[in-house]
């Protein structure tokens, strides 16, 4: 669903109108025009409170995690609170840059702030609008408690707004950064909405962290891909990004509905959660199923679910699968679920 025609137009507009100086090393914080467009977009769509000068354009969310981790380490921090369960991929980014992850449990109201307090961690990673992988929303009381924790302790909240554009059965939830820009480092990207290959993301940090983050961003790449940044700015300015999101939101909902219907048909009785938003859902499995082994067999069959147990730092909890649906049309999803159902049946069949 990448908007090829629209992207070609904005890229050609960028190439035609740019001055030669654009091809020199750019501002390490990103093209000024894109930073201005992002500040406007994030304020309008996500309720963020950020000025253009506070936006750092990154090569995807991954670079945002990298520069934040480096800044935290330089400040003397060695640990960061991390949602349990939480993103296996983000865990790898933070650990690879020297941070030790301290698990903080997530329940039906989101991150347990009282448990975070007990860890003594100076920072915490959260996905408040749509927790990964559970899909729960951080409850208002928890949001307030988390901000109070940050302001009282000087802690940093790292907010990953990874799939904010995709809401189906509930109203959008504003970003936490809009409530507490003085305490939240806000990360986003176009990887879910456009394509990971563009390597375009953004980071906004509180004033006291800005100098350290910008310095590390500059040493990381001497500036990102400016042509892509300016093309994306043109797409934002002309309304093309909004139109693309409206179209893809409808299609992703159609794919979500097809996946849920197929799961209920072929795997009745299993609990499905996290369906109201995002691009994935969670299926809880019978207790006697090894979700790691099942995921391996599913990959061998050409499928790509992630085992829920891999999302837990401490282990335990019910087995399950995290299933994405953004990359496949309904017919392929229905076929995939029938294959998965056979693998689930075989995984806890009586042994002879």
Short mmCIF file of C-alpha atoms in Angstrom, two decimals:
data_model
loop_
_atom_site.label_atom_id
_atom_site.label_comp_id
_atom_site.label_asym_id
_atom_site.label_seq_id
_atom_site.Cartn_x
_atom_site.Cartn_y
_atom_site.Cartn_z
CA UNK A 1 0.00 0.00 0.00
CA UNK A 2 2.98 2.33 -0.27
CA UNK A 3 1.72 5.49 -2.06
CA UNK A 4 4.05 5.19 -5.04
CA UNK A 5 2.43 7.85 -7.21
CA UNK A 6 2.20 10.39 -4.42
CA UNK A 7 5.76 9.72 -3.33
CA UNK A 8 7.05 10.07 -6.88
CA UNK A 9 5.34 13.47 -7.15
CA UNK A 10 6.71 14.85 -3.89
CA UNK A 11 10.18 13.49 -4.63
CA UNK A 12 10.21 15.12 -8.06
CA UNK A 13 8.97 18.38 -6.54
CA UNK A 14 11.82 18.20 -4.04
CA UNK A 15 14.45 17.53 -6.69
CA UNK A 16 13.14 20.29 -8.94
CA UNK A 17 12.95 22.99 -6.30
CA UNK A 18 15.94 22.30 -4.09
CA UNK A 19 19.11 24.40 -4.07
CA UNK A 20 22.52 22.76 -4.42
CA UNK A 21 23.35 23.35 -0.76
CA UNK A 22 20.78 20.69 0.17
CA UNK A 23 23.26 18.07 -1.08
CA UNK A 24 25.91 19.09 1.44
CA UNK A 25 26.05 17.66 4.98
CA UNK A 26 22.75 18.61 6.56
CA UNK A 27 21.65 19.75 9.97
CA UNK A 28 22.11 16.68 12.22
CA UNK A 29 18.71 17.34 13.75
CA UNK A 30 17.04 17.09 10.35
CA UNK A 31 15.82 19.33 7.54
CA UNK A 32 14.21 22.43 9.10
CA UNK A 33 11.16 22.17 6.87
CA UNK A 34 10.44 18.60 7.96
CA UNK A 35 10.93 19.48 11.62
CA UNK A 36 8.38 22.27 11.25
CA UNK A 37 5.88 20.03 9.45
CA UNK A 38 6.33 17.26 12.04
CA UNK A 39 5.79 19.66 14.94
CA UNK A 40 2.54 20.79 13.33
CA UNK A 41 1.42 17.27 12.46
CA UNK A 42 2.20 15.77 15.88
CA UNK A 43 0.40 18.61 17.62
CA UNK A 44 -2.66 18.27 15.38
CA UNK A 45 -2.92 14.48 15.29
CA UNK A 46 -1.24 13.25 18.48
CA UNK A 47 -1.74 16.18 20.85
CA UNK A 48 2.02 16.63 21.24
CA UNK A 49 3.45 19.88 22.61
CA UNK A 50 6.63 20.31 20.65
CA UNK A 51 8.21 23.15 18.70
CA UNK A 52 10.12 22.60 15.47
CA UNK A 53 13.39 23.38 17.20
CA UNK A 54 12.84 20.52 19.64
CA UNK A 55 12.29 17.86 16.95
CA UNK A 56 15.19 15.62 15.98
CA UNK A 57 14.68 13.68 12.74
CA UNK A 58 16.13 10.18 13.01
CA UNK A 59 16.72 7.21 10.75
CA UNK A 60 13.75 5.39 12.20
CA UNK A 61 12.78 4.75 15.81
CA UNK A 62 15.85 2.54 16.14
CA UNK A 63 18.18 5.53 16.01
CA UNK A 64 15.99 7.32 18.51
CA UNK A 65 16.47 4.47 20.97
CA UNK A 66 20.20 4.43 20.27
CA UNK A 67 20.85 8.13 20.92
CA UNK A 68 18.61 8.14 23.99
CA UNK A 69 20.38 5.09 25.41
CA UNK A 70 23.75 6.74 24.80
CA UNK A 71 22.58 9.93 26.50
CA UNK A 72 21.28 7.98 29.48
CA UNK A 73 24.55 6.09 29.81
CA UNK A 74 26.51 9.35 29.62
CA UNK A 75 24.38 10.73 32.48
CA UNK A 76 25.42 7.80 34.66
CA UNK A 77 22.30 5.67 34.20
CA UNK A 78 22.82 1.94 33.81
CA UNK A 79 19.23 0.67 34.05
CA UNK A 80 15.85 1.43 32.51
CA UNK A 81 12.42 0.16 33.50
CA UNK A 82 10.82 -1.90 30.75
CA UNK A 83 7.27 -3.11 30.23
CA UNK A 84 6.67 -6.78 31.05
CA UNK A 85 5.67 -8.12 28.59
CA UNK A 86 7.28 -5.73 26.14
CA UNK A 87 8.81 -5.39 22.71
CA UNK A 88 11.54 -7.93 22.03
CA UNK A 89 13.00 -5.71 19.31
CA UNK A 90 13.23 -2.56 21.43
CA UNK A 91 14.74 -4.63 24.23
CA UNK A 92 17.59 -5.57 21.92
CA UNK A 93 18.22 -1.94 20.94
CA UNK A 94 18.46 -0.74 24.53
CA UNK A 95 20.54 -3.67 25.74
CA UNK A 96 22.96 -3.36 22.84
CA UNK A 97 23.70 0.20 23.94
CA UNK A 98 24.60 -0.80 27.48
CA UNK A 99 21.37 -0.44 29.44
CA UNK A 100 20.16 -3.17 31.78
CA UNK A 101 16.42 -3.67 31.52
CA UNK A 102 14.40 -3.92 34.72
CA UNK A 103 10.98 -5.57 34.18
CA UNK A 104 7.91 -3.59 35.27
CA UNK A 105 4.63 -5.53 35.09
CA UNK A 106 1.76 -4.50 32.84
CA UNK A 107 -1.85 -5.29 33.75
CA UNK A 108 -5.24 -4.28 32.39
CA UNK A 109 -4.54 -0.62 33.20
CA UNK A 110 -1.06 -0.60 31.66
CA UNK A 111 2.29 -0.12 33.36
CA UNK A 112 2.28 -0.65 37.16
CA UNK A 113 3.77 2.66 38.33
CA UNK A 114 4.05 1.50 41.95
CA UNK A 115 6.20 -1.41 40.78
CA UNK A 116 8.31 1.00 38.71
CA UNK A 117 8.90 3.09 41.82
CA UNK A 118 10.24 0.06 43.66
CA UNK A 119 12.85 -0.65 40.97
CA UNK A 120 14.68 2.63 41.50
CA UNK A 121 15.26 2.88 37.73
CA UNK A 122 16.07 6.42 36.50
CA UNK A 123 14.08 5.98 33.27
CA UNK A 124 11.30 3.83 31.87
CA UNK A 125 10.24 2.68 28.41
CA UNK A 126 6.47 2.68 27.76
CA UNK A 127 3.95 2.29 24.93
CA UNK A 128 1.03 4.09 26.63
CA UNK A 129 -1.39 4.55 23.71
CA UNK A 130 -1.31 0.87 22.66
CA UNK A 131 0.91 -1.32 24.83
CA UNK A 132 3.01 -3.79 22.92
CA UNK A 133 2.09 -6.59 22.78
CA UNK A 134 -1.03 -6.63 25.00
CA UNK A 135 -2.80 -3.70 23.35
CA UNK A 136 -3.98 -2.14 26.63
CA UNK A 137 -4.15 1.64 27.03
CA UNK A 138 -2.40 3.26 29.98
CA UNK A 139 -5.29 4.26 32.26
CA UNK A 140 -5.71 7.96 33.16
CA UNK A 141 -4.77 7.40 36.81
CA UNK A 142 -1.65 5.51 35.75
CA UNK A 143 -0.70 8.27 33.29
CA UNK A 144 -0.95 10.84 36.04
CA UNK A 145 1.03 8.65 38.44
CA UNK A 146 3.74 8.05 35.85
CA UNK A 147 4.16 11.77 35.18
CA UNK A 148 4.22 12.46 38.92
CA UNK A 149 6.95 9.80 39.34
CA UNK A 150 9.06 11.41 36.60
CA UNK A 151 8.74 14.93 37.97
CA UNK A 152 9.37 13.90 41.57
CA UNK A 153 12.38 11.69 40.87
CA UNK A 154 13.80 13.43 37.80
CA UNK A 155 13.19 10.24 35.86
CA UNK A 156 12.81 10.12 32.08
CA UNK A 157 9.79 8.56 30.39
CA UNK A 158 10.64 7.13 26.95
CA UNK A 159 7.37 7.00 24.98
CA UNK A 160 7.24 4.85 21.86
CA UNK A 161 4.20 5.97 19.84
CA UNK A 162 4.78 3.19 17.36
CA UNK A 163 1.35 2.69 15.75
CA UNK A 164 -0.60 5.76 16.81
CA UNK A 165 -2.25 6.30 13.41
CA UNK A 166 -4.27 3.08 13.48
CA UNK A 167 -7.36 3.09 15.69
CA UNK A 168 -10.51 1.19 14.75
CA UNK A 169 -12.96 0.56 17.59
CA UNK A 170 -12.03 3.35 19.99
CA UNK A 171 -11.19 7.02 19.95
CA UNK A 172 -7.53 7.99 19.49
CA UNK A 173 -5.52 8.37 22.69
CA UNK A 174 -3.29 11.44 22.82
CA UNK A 175 0.41 10.99 23.41
CA UNK A 176 1.81 11.24 26.92
CA UNK A 177 4.34 13.83 25.75
CA UNK A 178 1.50 16.32 25.27
CA UNK A 179 0.74 16.09 28.99
CA UNK A 180 4.34 16.29 30.19
CA UNK A 181 6.82 17.56 27.59
CA UNK A 182 9.25 18.28 30.45
CA UNK A 183 9.41 14.60 31.41
CA UNK A 184 8.83 12.59 28.20
CA UNK A 185 11.14 11.65 25.35
CA UNK A 186 8.79 10.99 22.45
CA UNK A 187 9.67 8.59 19.61
CA UNK A 188 7.84 7.84 16.36
CA UNK A 189 8.47 6.85 12.75
CA UNK A 190 6.87 6.20 9.37
CA UNK A 191 7.87 2.53 9.39
CA UNK A 192 4.31 1.31 10.12
CA UNK A 193 2.45 3.92 8.07
CA UNK A 194 4.71 4.14 4.98
CA UNK A 195 7.69 1.77 4.91
CA UNK A 196 10.66 0.84 7.12
CA UNK A 197 13.02 1.25 4.15
CA UNK A 198 12.57 5.04 4.18
CA UNK A 199 14.44 5.19 7.52
CA UNK A 200 12.48 8.20 8.73
CA UNK A 201 11.59 8.79 12.35
CA UNK A 202 11.53 11.52 14.96
CA UNK A 203 12.48 12.18 18.53
CA UNK A 204 11.49 15.00 20.87
CA UNK A 205 13.14 15.23 24.27
CA UNK A 206 12.83 17.52 27.32
CA UNK A 207 15.08 20.58 27.26
CA UNK A 208 17.54 19.19 29.81
CA UNK A 209 18.27 16.20 27.55
CA UNK A 210 18.41 18.06 24.23
CA UNK A 211 22.09 18.96 24.08
CA UNK A 212 23.23 15.42 24.90
CA UNK A 213 20.85 13.88 22.35
CA UNK A 214 21.74 16.30 19.54
CA UNK A 215 25.47 15.76 20.13
CA UNK A 216 25.11 12.00 19.86
CA UNK A 217 22.84 12.27 16.85
CA UNK A 218 25.46 14.41 15.08
CA UNK A 219 28.23 11.90 15.71
CA UNK A 220 25.97 9.02 14.66
CA UNK A 221 25.45 10.10 11.04
CA UNK A 222 26.38 13.76 10.34
CA UNK A 223 22.79 14.22 9.22
CA UNK A 224 20.24 11.88 7.67
CA UNK A 225 18.84 11.39 4.16
CA UNK A 226 17.78 14.94 3.39
CA UNK A 227 16.04 14.23 0.06
CA UNK A 228 13.71 11.74 1.75
CA UNK A 229 13.16 14.16 4.61
CA UNK A 230 12.16 16.97 2.26
CA UNK A 231 9.93 14.67 0.22
CA UNK A 232 8.15 13.57 3.40
CA UNK A 233 7.78 17.22 4.42
CA UNK A 234 6.10 17.89 1.06
CA UNK A 235 3.79 14.90 1.58
CA UNK A 236 2.80 16.22 5.01
CA UNK A 237 2.32 19.79 3.81
CA UNK A 238 0.13 18.83 0.86
CA UNK A 239 -2.17 16.52 2.83
CA UNK A 240 -0.90 13.41 1.04
CA UNK A 241 0.10 11.71 4.27
CA UNK A 242 -3.35 12.25 5.79
CA UNK A 243 -5.02 10.86 2.67
CA UNK A 244 -2.72 7.84 2.71
CA UNK A 245 -3.52 7.17 6.36
CA UNK A 246 -7.26 7.36 5.77
CA UNK A 247 -6.97 4.79 2.99
CA UNK A 248 -4.67 2.42 4.85
CA UNK A 249 -6.67 2.67 8.07
CA UNK A 250 -9.72 1.31 6.27
CA UNK A 251 -7.73 -1.49 4.66
CA UNK A 252 -5.99 -2.49 7.89
CA UNK A 253 -9.36 -2.65 9.62
CA UNK A 254 -10.60 -4.96 6.86
CA UNK A 255 -7.55 -7.19 7.35
CA UNK A 256 -7.98 -7.13 11.12
CA UNK A 257 -11.62 -8.20 10.78
CA UNK A 258 -10.69 -11.05 8.43
CA UNK A 259 -7.99 -12.30 10.81
CA UNK A 260 -10.30 -12.20 13.84
CA UNK A 261 -13.07 -14.00 11.94
CA UNK A 262 -10.66 -16.70 10.80
CA UNK A 263 -9.29 -17.18 14.32
CA UNK A 264 -12.78 -17.55 15.73
CA UNK A 265 -13.64 -20.07 13.03
CA UNK A 266 -10.51 -22.23 13.15
CA UNK A 267 -9.40 -21.69 16.77
CA UNK A 268 -12.66 -21.21 18.70
CA UNK A 269 -12.37 -20.74 22.42
CA UNK A 270 -8.97 -19.08 22.38
CA UNK A 271 -8.81 -15.58 23.85
CA UNK A 272 -7.98 -12.81 21.37
CA UNK A 273 -6.86 -9.41 22.67
CA UNK A 274 -5.46 -6.13 21.43
CA UNK A 275 -7.79 -5.88 18.44
CA UNK A 276 -9.09 -2.32 18.85
CA UNK A 277 -6.02 -0.62 17.42
CA UNK A 278 -2.61 -1.14 15.85
CA UNK A 279 -1.42 -3.73 13.36
CA UNK A 280 -1.25 -6.86 15.50
CA UNK A 281 -3.24 -8.89 17.98
CA UNK A 282 -2.49 -11.52 20.63
CA UNK A 283 -3.89 -15.05 20.76
CA UNK A 284 -3.58 -16.86 24.09
CA UNK A 285 -2.87 -20.58 23.72
CA UNK A 286 -3.74 -23.60 25.88
CA UNK A 287 -1.39 -23.97 28.84
CA UNK A 288 0.14 -27.17 27.48
CA UNK A 289 1.34 -25.50 24.26
CA UNK A 290 4.97 -24.40 23.96
CA UNK A 291 4.60 -21.11 22.10
CA UNK A 292 8.31 -20.93 21.18
CA UNK A 293 8.18 -24.37 19.55
CA UNK A 294 4.87 -23.56 17.87
CA UNK A 295 6.26 -20.33 16.45
CA UNK A 296 9.24 -22.24 15.04
CA UNK A 297 6.95 -24.71 13.30
CA UNK A 298 4.82 -21.83 12.02
CA UNK A 299 7.89 -20.13 10.55
CA UNK A 300 8.86 -23.37 8.85
CA UNK A 301 5.38 -23.35 7.29
CA UNK A 302 5.88 -19.82 5.97
CA UNK A 303 4.08 -17.92 8.72
CA UNK A 304 5.55 -15.27 11.02
CA UNK A 305 3.95 -15.16 14.49
CA UNK A 306 6.02 -14.20 17.52
CA UNK A 307 5.83 -16.24 20.74
CA UNK A 308 4.39 -14.27 23.64
CA UNK A 309 6.89 -15.84 26.05
CA UNK A 310 9.70 -14.08 24.17
CA UNK A 311 8.20 -10.75 25.21
CA UNK A 312 8.77 -11.45 28.92
CA UNK A 313 12.08 -10.78 30.62
CA UNK A 314 11.15 -12.96 33.59
CA UNK A 315 9.33 -15.81 31.87
CA UNK A 316 6.04 -17.20 33.09
CA UNK A 317 2.54 -16.18 32.08
CA UNK A 318 0.23 -17.89 29.60
CA UNK A 319 1.62 -18.98 26.23
CA UNK A 320 0.46 -17.09 23.19
CA UNK A 321 1.25 -15.72 19.77
CA UNK A 322 1.60 -12.14 18.58
CA UNK A 323 0.19 -12.01 15.04
CA UNK A 324 0.59 -9.09 12.65
CA UNK A 325 -1.85 -8.50 9.82
CA UNK A 326 -0.62 -5.36 8.02
CA UNK A 327 1.31 -7.07 5.24
CA UNK A 328 -1.28 -9.58 3.99
CA UNK A 329 -4.70 -9.25 2.33
CA UNK A 330 -7.70 -11.01 3.90
CA UNK A 331 -7.52 -14.14 1.76
CA UNK A 332 -3.90 -14.81 2.73
CA UNK A 333 -4.71 -14.24 6.39
CA UNK A 334 -7.58 -16.72 6.28
CA UNK A 335 -5.35 -19.36 4.68
CA UNK A 336 -2.60 -18.69 7.20
CA UNK A 337 -4.95 -19.17 10.15
CA UNK A 338 -6.11 -22.55 8.82
CA UNK A 339 -2.47 -23.65 8.66
CA UNK A 340 -1.82 -22.27 12.14
CA UNK A 341 -4.87 -24.07 13.55
CA UNK A 342 -3.52 -27.40 12.35
CA UNK A 343 -0.18 -26.67 13.98
CA UNK A 344 -1.88 -25.73 17.26
CA UNK A 345 -3.92 -28.94 17.22
CA UNK A 346 -0.78 -31.00 16.63
CA UNK A 347 1.16 -29.17 19.34
CA UNK A 348 -0.99 -30.49 22.17
CA UNK A 349 -2.29 -33.72 20.68
CA UNK A 350 -2.06 -36.78 22.97
CA UNK A 351 1.20 -38.67 22.56
CA UNK A 352 1.15 -42.37 21.74
#
